[in-house]
Amino acid sequence: MATDIMLTVNGGQHRLAVDVRTTLLDALRERLDLTGSKKGCDLGQCGACTVLMDGRRVLSCLTLAVAAQGAEVTTIEGLAGEHDPLHPMQQAFLEQDAYQCGYCTPGQIISAIACVKEGHANSADEIREYMSGNLCRCAAYPKIVAAVQQAKPLMKGR
Amino acid sequence: MRPFAYEQAGDSSAALRMTANRGASAQYLAGGTNLLDLMKIGVAKPVALVDIGPLRADHASISVDADGLHLGALVRMAEAAEHPDVLRDYPVIAQSLQLAASQQLRNMATLGGNVLQRTRCNYFRDPSWHACNKRDPGTGCAAMDGVNRRLAVLGTSAHCIAHYPGDFANALAALGAEVTLLSPEGTTRRILFEELHRLPGDTPHQETNLHPGELILGFHVPAGPWTRRSLYLKIRDRESYDFAQASAAVALAVVDGTIQQARIGLGGVATKPWRSHAAEAVLQGQRLDEALAHAAAEAAFRDAVTHGENAFKPELGRRTLMRALLQAATMEIQPNA
Ligand SMILES: Cc1cc2nc3c(=O)[nH]c(=O)nc-3n(C[C@H](O)[C@H](O)[C@H](O)COP(=O)(O)OP(=O)(O)OC[C@H]3O[C@@H](n4cnc5c(N)ncnc54)[C@H](O)[C@@H]3O)c2cc1C
Ligand code: SF4
Ligand code: FES
Ligand code: FES
């Protein structure tokens, strides 16, 4: 069943005709060419598809695009404009070398930003616990924790 | 995913009407974290989804009063897990939610959907297996002599040994919570949460006593002198972001070292959210020490039945309950107001 929807993504409005079965992840990747959010498992298990909806981190693979209408969706592409400096969390991932293949990274960075904003980045243990929904097959975990710790003080006021 | 129709319900009466119009295989969509998963893997095949997200306007409040804790069905797991009143007065509830799933899932999933999540039995979740009485009644049970390490040892039947995988529901069962239901005819009823889920018996596909189209509106956890001295201990294969192999929800009312009342729930080991009245009876009126905790744990698992791979579970469950009891006894708390 096709239906017309309106999505608000990274500050822009997008009118789309989609099959109601379309997930937010597929709408972002296949229709809006926002391929930063990744499809790892498509079953809510890996966190690669993490995006922000009204500031909350959620899994776009278990969100129907129709049900995402009315919410402000933020993806990795929306963190910094093409000519702007990177978001402190992106910069910290670069500097800490917090990845190998990079497949999980967009989800890690979005999740990490929310982790700091929620107030769940007060210790390495707390970061590990609240980042546990983002799996990394390359096991870059120690460097991811270091990146979150580096970016946290730089995110004040953002 | 099979095609389905999608409608958004503005309020509870619209939700009931839309579901009734669509017939038996219409389903409510809350956070979608279990239902969409099951649709993708071909286990759930609803013809229509009625999105109850907008019911948040009326059914997403959290409040604590002299009567107890009131939780709307559309409250998100993360909201209840981090609510200061819940953390202070009902730590077992907050912990059962905080130790479940991941923050992304807790931001999406609702309490109503959480209690209705389906088993993680591998054969149930993989339709390429023919034999699963829960998925296809009368086909048998592949798990009986198969991969059943995660499956239940309490409340099982000859037809199904699937575990109830959730955490929050065990805390609700332990604390004697009630659930408020709205029928398609528009009448509400309140039942004991312990009576919401059914034992598998010879109809494992019928998991709850909900009437067709009935909507969960919220939960009420009665106040009591045991709620502050309460905790949820969850033992998993990995340290975070995993379902329980065994868990214990315990709440104790202790006066001068004597347990006046105990409330005990168990997770990861049973076919439904589990309250152990047997363990509670052992504890009542006694002073807690290791021997008493052991006796309570023995009572809780007296009727356990294992099936090969899950033979370790009664012992893991006993140790989990013992540790939870000893930990609860030493908690520093402000006495209940
Ligand atoms: C990777 C992963 C790990 C997880 N780990 C855990 C864990 O460790 N512990 C744990 O407890 N859970 C865990 N979960 C399960 C998760 O908590 C549930 O999927 C979630 O709570 C379901 O809530 P929902 O709102 O998304 O429900 P939905 O998926 O929207 O709905 C589930 C079912 O409930 C019905 N329903 C929903 N709301 C109502 C209502 N108000 N009235 C009547 N019917 C309703 C729906 O029709 C559907 O049949 C995990 C899930 C995933 C994917
Ligand atoms: S244990 Fe239950 S859910 Fe699992 S295969 Fe057997 S009947 Fe199916
Ligand atoms: S792709 Fe969404 S959690 Fe894995
Ligand atoms: S960097 Fe490769 S999966 Fe995380």
mmCIF file with all atom_site columns, C-alpha atoms in Angstrom, chain A residues 1 20-21 23 42-47 50 56-59 61-64 66-67 111 118 120 129-130 132-135, chain B residues 1-6 29 31-33 36-37 40-41 49 51 76 82 98 102-108 120 125 240-241:
data_model
loop_
_atom_site.group_PDB
_atom_site.id
_atom_site.type_symbol
_atom_site.label_atom_id
_atom_site.label_alt_id
_atom_site.label_comp_id
_atom_site.label_asym_id
_atom_site.label_entity_id
_atom_site.label_seq_id
_atom_site.pdbx_PDB_ins_code
_atom_site.Cartn_x
_atom_site.Cartn_y
_atom_site.Cartn_z
_atom_site.occupancy
_atom_site.B_iso_or_equiv
_atom_site.pdbx_formal_charge
_atom_site.auth_seq_id
_atom_site.auth_comp_id
_atom_site.auth_asym_id
_atom_site.auth_atom_id
_atom_site.pdbx_PDB_model_num
ATOM 1  C CA . MET A 1 1   ? 0.000  0.000   0.000  1.00 0.00 ? 1   MET A CA 1
ATOM 2  C CA . VAL A 1 20  ? 3.945  1.573   4.181  1.00 0.00 ? 20  VAL A CA 1
ATOM 3  C CA . ARG A 1 21  ? 6.400  -1.259  4.875  1.00 0.00 ? 21  ARG A CA 1
ATOM 4  C CA . THR A 1 23  ? 11.486 1.607   7.335  1.00 0.00 ? 23  THR A CA 1
ATOM 5  C CA . ASP A 1 42  ? 17.981 -4.803  10.142 1.00 0.00 ? 42  ASP A CA 1
ATOM 6  C CA . LEU A 1 43  ? 16.537 -6.418  13.320 1.00 0.00 ? 43  LEU A CA 1
ATOM 7  C CA . GLY A 1 44  ? 17.352 -3.958  16.066 1.00 0.00 ? 44  GLY A CA 1
ATOM 8  C CA . GLN A 1 45  ? 20.409 -5.813  17.307 1.00 0.00 ? 45  GLN A CA 1
ATOM 9  C CA . CYS A 1 46  ? 23.516 -3.883  16.190 1.00 0.00 ? 46  CYS A CA 1
ATOM 10 C CA . GLY A 1 47  ? 22.935 -0.108  16.399 1.00 0.00 ? 47  GLY A CA 1
ATOM 11 C CA . THR A 1 50  ? 21.030 4.723   14.997 1.00 0.00 ? 50  THR A CA 1
ATOM 12 C CA . ARG A 1 56  ? 16.415 10.759  21.305 1.00 0.00 ? 56  ARG A CA 1
ATOM 13 C CA . ARG A 1 57  ? 18.609 8.026   19.840 1.00 0.00 ? 57  ARG A CA 1
ATOM 14 C CA . VAL A 1 58  ? 16.497 5.352   18.149 1.00 0.00 ? 58  VAL A CA 1
ATOM 15 C CA . LEU A 1 59  ? 16.947 2.503   15.666 1.00 0.00 ? 59  LEU A CA 1
ATOM 16 C CA . CYS A 1 61  ? 15.542 -0.120  11.068 1.00 0.00 ? 61  CYS A CA 1
ATOM 17 C CA . LEU A 1 62  ? 12.689 -0.742  13.538 1.00 0.00 ? 62  LEU A CA 1
ATOM 18 C CA . THR A 1 63  ? 10.928 2.563   12.838 1.00 0.00 ? 63  THR A CA 1
ATOM 19 C CA . LEU A 1 64  ? 8.374  2.759   10.037 1.00 0.00 ? 64  LEU A CA 1
ATOM 20 C CA . VAL A 1 66  ? 5.171  6.627   8.101  1.00 0.00 ? 66  VAL A CA 1
ATOM 21 C CA . ALA A 1 67  ? 5.475  6.680   11.875 1.00 0.00 ? 67  ALA A CA 1
ATOM 22 C CA . SER A 1 111 ? 24.706 7.192   19.788 1.00 0.00 ? 111 SER A CA 1
ATOM 23 C CA . GLU A 1 118 ? 21.583 12.180  28.334 1.00 0.00 ? 118 GLU A CA 1
ATOM 24 C CA . HIS A 1 120 ? 25.387 8.924   30.705 1.00 0.00 ? 120 HIS A CA 1
ATOM 25 C CA . GLU A 1 129 ? 27.105 0.364   29.533 1.00 0.00 ? 129 GLU A CA 1
ATOM 26 C CA . TYR A 1 130 ? 25.185 3.063   27.675 1.00 0.00 ? 130 TYR A CA 1
ATOM 27 C CA . SER A 1 132 ? 26.399 -1.329  24.533 1.00 0.00 ? 132 SER A CA 1
ATOM 28 C CA . GLY A 1 133 ? 23.638 -1.091  21.903 1.00 0.00 ? 133 GLY A CA 1
ATOM 29 C CA . ASN A 1 134 ? 26.267 -0.264  19.273 1.00 0.00 ? 134 ASN A CA 1
ATOM 30 C CA . LEU A 1 135 ? 28.244 -3.313  18.262 1.00 0.00 ? 135 LEU A CA 1
ATOM 31 C CA . MET B 2 1   ? 7.483  -8.214  5.256  1.00 0.00 ? 1   MET B CA 1
ATOM 32 C CA . ARG B 2 2   ? 3.999  -9.010  4.036  1.00 0.00 ? 2   ARG B CA 1
ATOM 33 C CA . PRO B 2 3   ? 1.852  -6.054  2.950  1.00 0.00 ? 3   PRO B CA 1
ATOM 34 C CA . PHE B 2 4   ? -0.323 -4.540  5.646  1.00 0.00 ? 4   PHE B CA 1
ATOM 35 C CA . ALA B 2 5   ? -2.550 -1.524  6.107  1.00 0.00 ? 5   ALA B CA 1
ATOM 36 C CA . TYR B 2 6   ? -1.427 1.209   8.480  1.00 0.00 ? 6   TYR B CA 1
ATOM 37 C CA . LEU B 2 29  ? 1.894  -0.887  16.994 1.00 0.00 ? 29  LEU B CA 1
ATOM 38 C CA . GLY B 2 31  ? 7.394  1.128   19.851 1.00 0.00 ? 31  GLY B CA 1
ATOM 39 C CA . GLY B 2 32  ? 7.472  -1.560  17.170 1.00 0.00 ? 32  GLY B CA 1
ATOM 40 C CA . THR B 2 33  ? 10.677 -3.067  18.513 1.00 0.00 ? 33  THR B CA 1
ATOM 41 C CA . LEU B 2 36  ? 8.332  -5.131  13.361 1.00 0.00 ? 36  LEU B CA 1
ATOM 42 C CA . ASP B 2 37  ? 11.170 -7.529  14.176 1.00 0.00 ? 37  ASP B CA 1
ATOM 43 C CA . LYS B 2 40  ? 10.534 -8.971  9.194  1.00 0.00 ? 40  LYS B CA 1
ATOM 44 C CA . ILE B 2 41  ? 11.436 -12.549 10.114 1.00 0.00 ? 41  ILE B CA 1
ATOM 45 C CA . LEU B 2 49  ? -1.231 -2.133  12.121 1.00 0.00 ? 49  LEU B CA 1
ATOM 46 C CA . ASP B 2 51  ? -0.304 2.802   15.494 1.00 0.00 ? 51  ASP B CA 1
ATOM 47 C CA . ARG B 2 76  ? 8.871  4.481   27.246 1.00 0.00 ? 76  ARG B CA 1
ATOM 48 C CA . GLU B 2 82  ? 15.329 7.087   34.918 1.00 0.00 ? 82  GLU B CA 1
ATOM 49 C CA . GLN B 2 98  ? 17.565 -0.140  32.861 1.00 0.00 ? 98  GLN B CA 1
ATOM 50 C CA . SER B 2 102 ? 19.899 -0.949  24.817 1.00 0.00 ? 102 SER B CA 1
ATOM 51 C CA . GLN B 2 103 ? 19.325 2.766   25.293 1.00 0.00 ? 103 GLN B CA 1
ATOM 52 C CA . GLN B 2 104 ? 18.095 3.071   21.686 1.00 0.00 ? 104 GLN B CA 1
ATOM 53 C CA . LEU B 2 105 ? 15.532 0.331   22.265 1.00 0.00 ? 105 LEU B CA 1
ATOM 54 C CA . ARG B 2 106 ? 14.546 1.740   25.666 1.00 0.00 ? 106 ARG B CA 1
ATOM 55 C CA . ASN B 2 107 ? 13.914 5.104   23.973 1.00 0.00 ? 107 ASN B CA 1
ATOM 56 C CA . MET B 2 108 ? 11.472 3.453   21.556 1.00 0.00 ? 108 MET B CA 1
ATOM 57 C CA . ARG B 2 120 ? 13.363 -15.601 21.914 1.00 0.00 ? 120 ARG B CA 1
ATOM 58 C CA . ARG B 2 125 ? 11.844 -17.120 15.503 1.00 0.00 ? 125 ARG B CA 1
ATOM 59 C CA . SER B 2 240 ? 25.377 -5.833  28.968 1.00 0.00 ? 240 SER B CA 1
ATOM 60 C CA . TYR B 2 241 ? 22.717 -5.760  26.250 1.00 0.00 ? 241 TYR B CA 1
#
